[in-house]
CSV table of C-alpha atoms in Angstrom, one decimal:
chain,number,residue,atom,x,y,z
P,1,MET,CA,-8.4,48.7,31.0
P,2,THR,CA,-4.8,47.4,30.7
P,3,ASP,CA,-5.8,44.1,32.3
P,4,ALA,CA,-8.6,43.6,29.7
P,5,ARG,CA,-6.2,44.3,26.8
P,6,THR,CA,-3.6,41.9,28.3
P,7,ARG,CA,-6.3,39.2,28.6
P,8,ASN,CA,-7.5,39.8,25.1
P,9,ARG,CA,-4.0,39.6,23.7
P,10,ARG,CA,-3.4,36.4,25.6
P,11,THR,CA,-6.6,34.9,24.3
P,12,VAL,CA,-5.8,35.9,20.7
P,13,LEU,CA,-2.3,34.4,21.0
P,14,ILE,CA,-3.6,31.1,22.5
P,15,CYS,CA,-6.3,30.9,19.8
P,16,SER,CA,-3.7,31.6,17.1
P,17,ALA,CA,-1.4,29.0,18.5
P,18,VAL,CA,-4.2,26.4,18.7
P,19,ALA,CA,-5.1,27.2,15.0
P,20,VAL,CA,-1.5,26.9,13.8
P,21,GLY,CA,-1.1,23.6,15.8
P,22,MET,CA,-4.3,22.1,14.4
P,23,THR,CA,-3.2,23.1,10.9
P,24,GLY,CA,0.1,21.4,11.4
P,25,LEU,CA,-1.5,18.3,12.8
P,26,SER,CA,-3.8,18.1,9.8
P,27,PHE,CA,-0.8,18.0,7.5
P,28,ALA,CA,0.9,15.4,9.6
P,29,ALA,CA,-2.2,13.2,9.9
P,30,VAL,CA,-1.9,11.5,6.5
P,31,PRO,CA,1.8,10.3,6.9
P,32,LEU,CA,1.2,9.4,10.5
P,33,TYR,CA,-1.9,7.3,9.6
P,34,ASP,CA,0.0,5.7,6.7
P,35,MET,CA,2.9,4.8,9.1
P,36,PHE,CA,0.4,3.4,11.7
P,37,CYS,CA,-1.3,1.2,9.0
P,38,LYS,CA,2.1,-0.1,7.8
P,39,VAL,CA,3.2,-1.0,11.3
P,40,THR,CA,-0.1,-2.5,12.5
P,41,GLY,CA,-1.7,-3.9,9.4
P,42,PHE,CA,-4.8,-1.7,10.0
P,43,GLY,CA,-7.2,-1.3,7.1
P,44,GLY,CA,-5.7,-4.2,5.1
P,45,THR,CA,-2.2,-2.7,4.9
P,46,PRO,CA,0.3,-5.6,4.8
P,47,ILE,CA,3.2,-5.6,7.3
P,48,ILE,CA,6.7,-5.0,5.9
P,49,GLY,CA,9.2,-7.6,7.1
P,50,THR,CA,12.9,-8.2,6.7
P,51,ALA,CA,13.1,-11.9,6.9
P,52,GLY,CA,11.0,-15.1,6.8
P,53,ALA,CA,8.7,-16.2,9.6
P,54,GLY,CA,11.0,-18.5,11.4
P,55,ARG,CA,8.4,-21.3,11.6
P,56,ILE,CA,5.8,-22.8,9.4
P,57,GLY,CA,2.4,-23.6,10.7
P,58,GLU,CA,-0.1,-26.3,9.7
P,59,ARG,CA,-2.8,-24.2,8.2
P,60,VAL,CA,-2.9,-23.9,4.4
P,61,MET,CA,-4.3,-20.7,2.8
P,62,GLY,CA,-4.9,-19.4,-0.7
P,63,VAL,CA,-3.6,-16.0,-1.8
P,64,THR,CA,-5.2,-14.4,-4.8
P,65,PHE,CA,-3.5,-11.6,-6.7
P,66,ASP,CA,-5.3,-8.6,-8.2
P,67,ALA,CA,-3.7,-6.0,-10.5
P,68,ASN,CA,-5.1,-2.7,-11.6
P,69,VAL,CA,-3.8,0.4,-13.4
P,70,SER,CA,-5.0,4.0,-13.3
P,71,PRO,CA,-6.4,5.2,-16.6
P,72,ALA,CA,-3.8,8.0,-16.5
P,73,LEU,CA,-0.9,5.6,-16.7
P,74,GLY,CA,-0.4,3.9,-20.0
P,75,TRP,CA,0.7,0.5,-18.6
P,76,ARG,CA,-0.4,-3.1,-18.7
P,77,PHE,CA,0.0,-4.8,-15.3
P,78,ASP,CA,-0.7,-8.5,-14.6
P,79,ALA,CA,0.1,-11.1,-12.1
P,80,GLU,CA,1.9,-14.1,-13.7
P,81,GLN,CA,-0.1,-16.4,-11.3
P,82,THR,CA,-3.5,-15.4,-10.2
P,83,GLU,CA,-3.5,-17.6,-7.1
P,84,VAL,CA,-1.1,-19.6,-4.9
P,85,THR,CA,-1.6,-21.8,-1.9
P,86,ALA,CA,0.8,-21.7,1.0
P,87,ARG,CA,1.2,-23.0,4.6
P,88,VAL,CA,1.2,-20.1,7.0
P,89,GLY,CA,4.8,-19.0,7.6
P,90,GLU,CA,6.0,-20.4,4.2
P,91,THR,CA,7.8,-17.7,2.2
P,92,LYS,CA,6.4,-17.4,-1.4
P,93,THR,CA,7.5,-15.4,-4.4
P,94,VAL,CA,5.2,-14.3,-7.2
P,95,PHE,CA,5.9,-12.2,-10.2
P,96,TYR,CA,4.0,-9.4,-11.9
P,97,ARG,CA,4.6,-8.3,-15.5
P,98,ILE,CA,4.5,-4.6,-16.0
P,99,THR,CA,4.6,-3.1,-19.6
P,100,ASN,CA,4.6,0.6,-20.7
P,101,THR,CA,2.2,0.6,-23.6
P,102,SER,CA,2.4,4.4,-24.1
P,103,SER,CA,4.7,6.2,-26.5
P,104,LYS,CA,6.6,8.1,-23.7
P,105,PRO,CA,8.6,7.2,-20.5
P,106,MET,CA,6.2,6.9,-17.6
P,107,THR,CA,6.9,6.6,-13.8
P,108,GLY,CA,4.4,4.9,-11.5
P,109,ILE,CA,4.0,3.6,-8.0
P,110,ALA,CA,1.7,0.9,-6.7
P,111,THR,CA,-0.6,1.2,-3.8
P,112,TYR,CA,-1.7,-2.0,-2.2
P,113,ASN,CA,-4.0,-3.6,0.4
P,114,VAL,CA,-5.1,-7.0,1.6
P,115,GLN,CA,-8.7,-8.2,1.8
P,116,PRO,CA,-10.3,-9.1,4.2
P,117,SER,CA,-8.7,-6.1,5.9
P,118,GLN,CA,-8.4,-8.0,9.2
P,119,ALA,CA,-5.8,-10.2,7.5
P,120,GLY,CA,-3.5,-7.3,6.8
P,121,ALA,CA,-2.0,-7.6,10.3
P,122,HIS,CA,-0.9,-11.2,9.3
P,123,PHE,CA,0.3,-10.6,5.7
P,124,VAL,CA,4.0,-9.8,5.7
P,125,LYS,CA,5.9,-8.6,2.6
P,126,ILE,CA,9.7,-9.0,2.6
P,127,GLN,CA,10.3,-7.6,-0.9
P,128,CYS,CA,7.9,-5.8,-3.2
P,129,PHE,CA,8.0,-3.6,-6.3
P,130,CYS,CA,5.5,-1.4,-4.6
P,131,PHE,CA,8.0,0.0,-2.1
P,132,THR,CA,9.5,2.3,-4.8
P,133,GLU,CA,8.7,4.1,-8.0
P,134,THR,CA,9.1,2.3,-11.3
P,135,THR,CA,10.1,4.1,-14.5
P,136,LEU,CA,9.5,2.4,-17.8
P,137,GLN,CA,10.5,3.5,-21.3
P,138,PRO,CA,8.0,3.2,-24.2
P,139,GLY,CA,7.4,-0.5,-24.9
P,140,GLU,CA,9.6,-1.7,-22.0
P,141,SER,CA,8.5,-4.6,-19.8
P,142,ILE,CA,9.8,-5.9,-16.5
P,143,GLU,CA,9.0,-8.8,-14.2
P,144,ALA,CA,8.6,-7.6,-10.7
P,145,PRO,CA,8.7,-9.9,-7.6
P,146,VAL,CA,6.7,-9.9,-4.4
P,147,VAL,CA,8.1,-12.0,-1.6
P,148,PHE,CA,5.7,-12.6,1.3
P,149,TYR,CA,4.4,-15.0,3.9
P,150,ILE,CA,1.3,-15.2,6.1
P,151,ASP,CA,2.3,-14.8,9.8
P,152,PRO,CA,1.8,-18.1,11.7
P,153,GLU,CA,0.1,-16.0,14.4
P,154,ILE,CA,-3.0,-16.0,12.2
P,155,GLU,CA,-3.6,-19.5,13.6
P,156,ALA,CA,-4.2,-18.0,17.1
P,157,ASN,CA,-6.7,-15.4,15.8
P,158,LYS,CA,-10.1,-16.7,16.5
P,159,GLU,CA,-11.8,-14.0,14.3
P,160,LEU,CA,-9.9,-15.4,11.3
P,161,ALA,CA,-10.2,-19.1,12.1
P,162,THR,CA,-12.4,-19.9,9.1
P,163,LEU,CA,-10.5,-17.7,6.7
P,164,LYS,CA,-9.3,-19.8,3.7
P,165,SER,CA,-8.2,-17.1,1.2
P,166,ILE,CA,-6.6,-13.6,1.2
P,167,THR,CA,-6.5,-11.2,-1.8
P,168,LEU,CA,-3.5,-9.0,-2.3
P,169,SER,CA,-4.6,-6.1,-4.5
P,170,TYR,CA,-2.4,-3.5,-6.3
P,171,THR,CA,-3.2,-0.4,-8.2
P,172,TYR,CA,-0.5,1.4,-10.2
P,173,PHE,CA,-0.8,5.2,-10.4
P,174,PRO,CA,1.4,7.8,-12.1
P,175,SER,CA,3.9,9.1,-9.5
P,176,LYS,CA,6.2,12.0,-8.7
P,177,ASN,CA,8.7,12.0,-6.0
P,178,GLY,CA,7.5,8.6,-4.7
P,179,GLN,CA,3.9,9.7,-4.3
P,180,PRO,CA,0.8,8.8,-6.5
P,181,VAL,CA,-0.3,11.7,-8.6
P,182,ALA,CA,-4.0,12.3,-9.0
P,183,GLU,CA,-5.5,12.1,-12.5
P,184,ARG,CA,-6.1,15.3,-14.3
P,185,LYS,CA,-9.4,16.0,-16.1
P,186,GLY,CA,-8.9,15.5,-19.8
P,187,ASP,CA,-6.4,12.6,-19.5
P,188,ALA,CA,-7.4,10.0,-21.9
P,189,ALA,CA,-7.7,6.5,-20.7
P,190,PRO,CA,-5.2,4.1,-22.5
P,191,SER,CA,-6.7,1.5,-24.8
P,192,LYS,CA,-6.8,-2.0,-23.4
P,193,LEU,CA,-4.6,-4.5,-25.1
């Protein structure tokens, strides 16, 4: 009888440890996946770089800029240029204009991706407003830069040999502690200006 109780306790402890471990992994999955995407460019997530490419290739590509705002954030958000062309490896800077159209201070953070998603592994951001939260006072506007290049290694990627254009898309959300905050039911969408 004692051996059966010992086996049952061991089984319960092992099952409990597995359940606790799985719960811990589920909480770690989102930040680990986010880190994986930022390092590899998976799912259209641009790579974060610290310096220019070091060489400029021959291929010329277009980059289109898309700007969106969550209805819960009373901001206007627009790219000052909707498209640029660049040789791969050439560092480019574009500016976005962000305006708080609400009557109260608001804090937001931008999520971003690149389309087609396969190009994310070759789109490198050196500087971006999307790396940190932005707080704007009522009526305040700022110009926010994005400094980027397309990695010259894209020229060796046969799957992207016919790609002529990449879209960099941003969506601003209300944020708290550096994380986007989900919209609450009953939040009124701001009027479009």
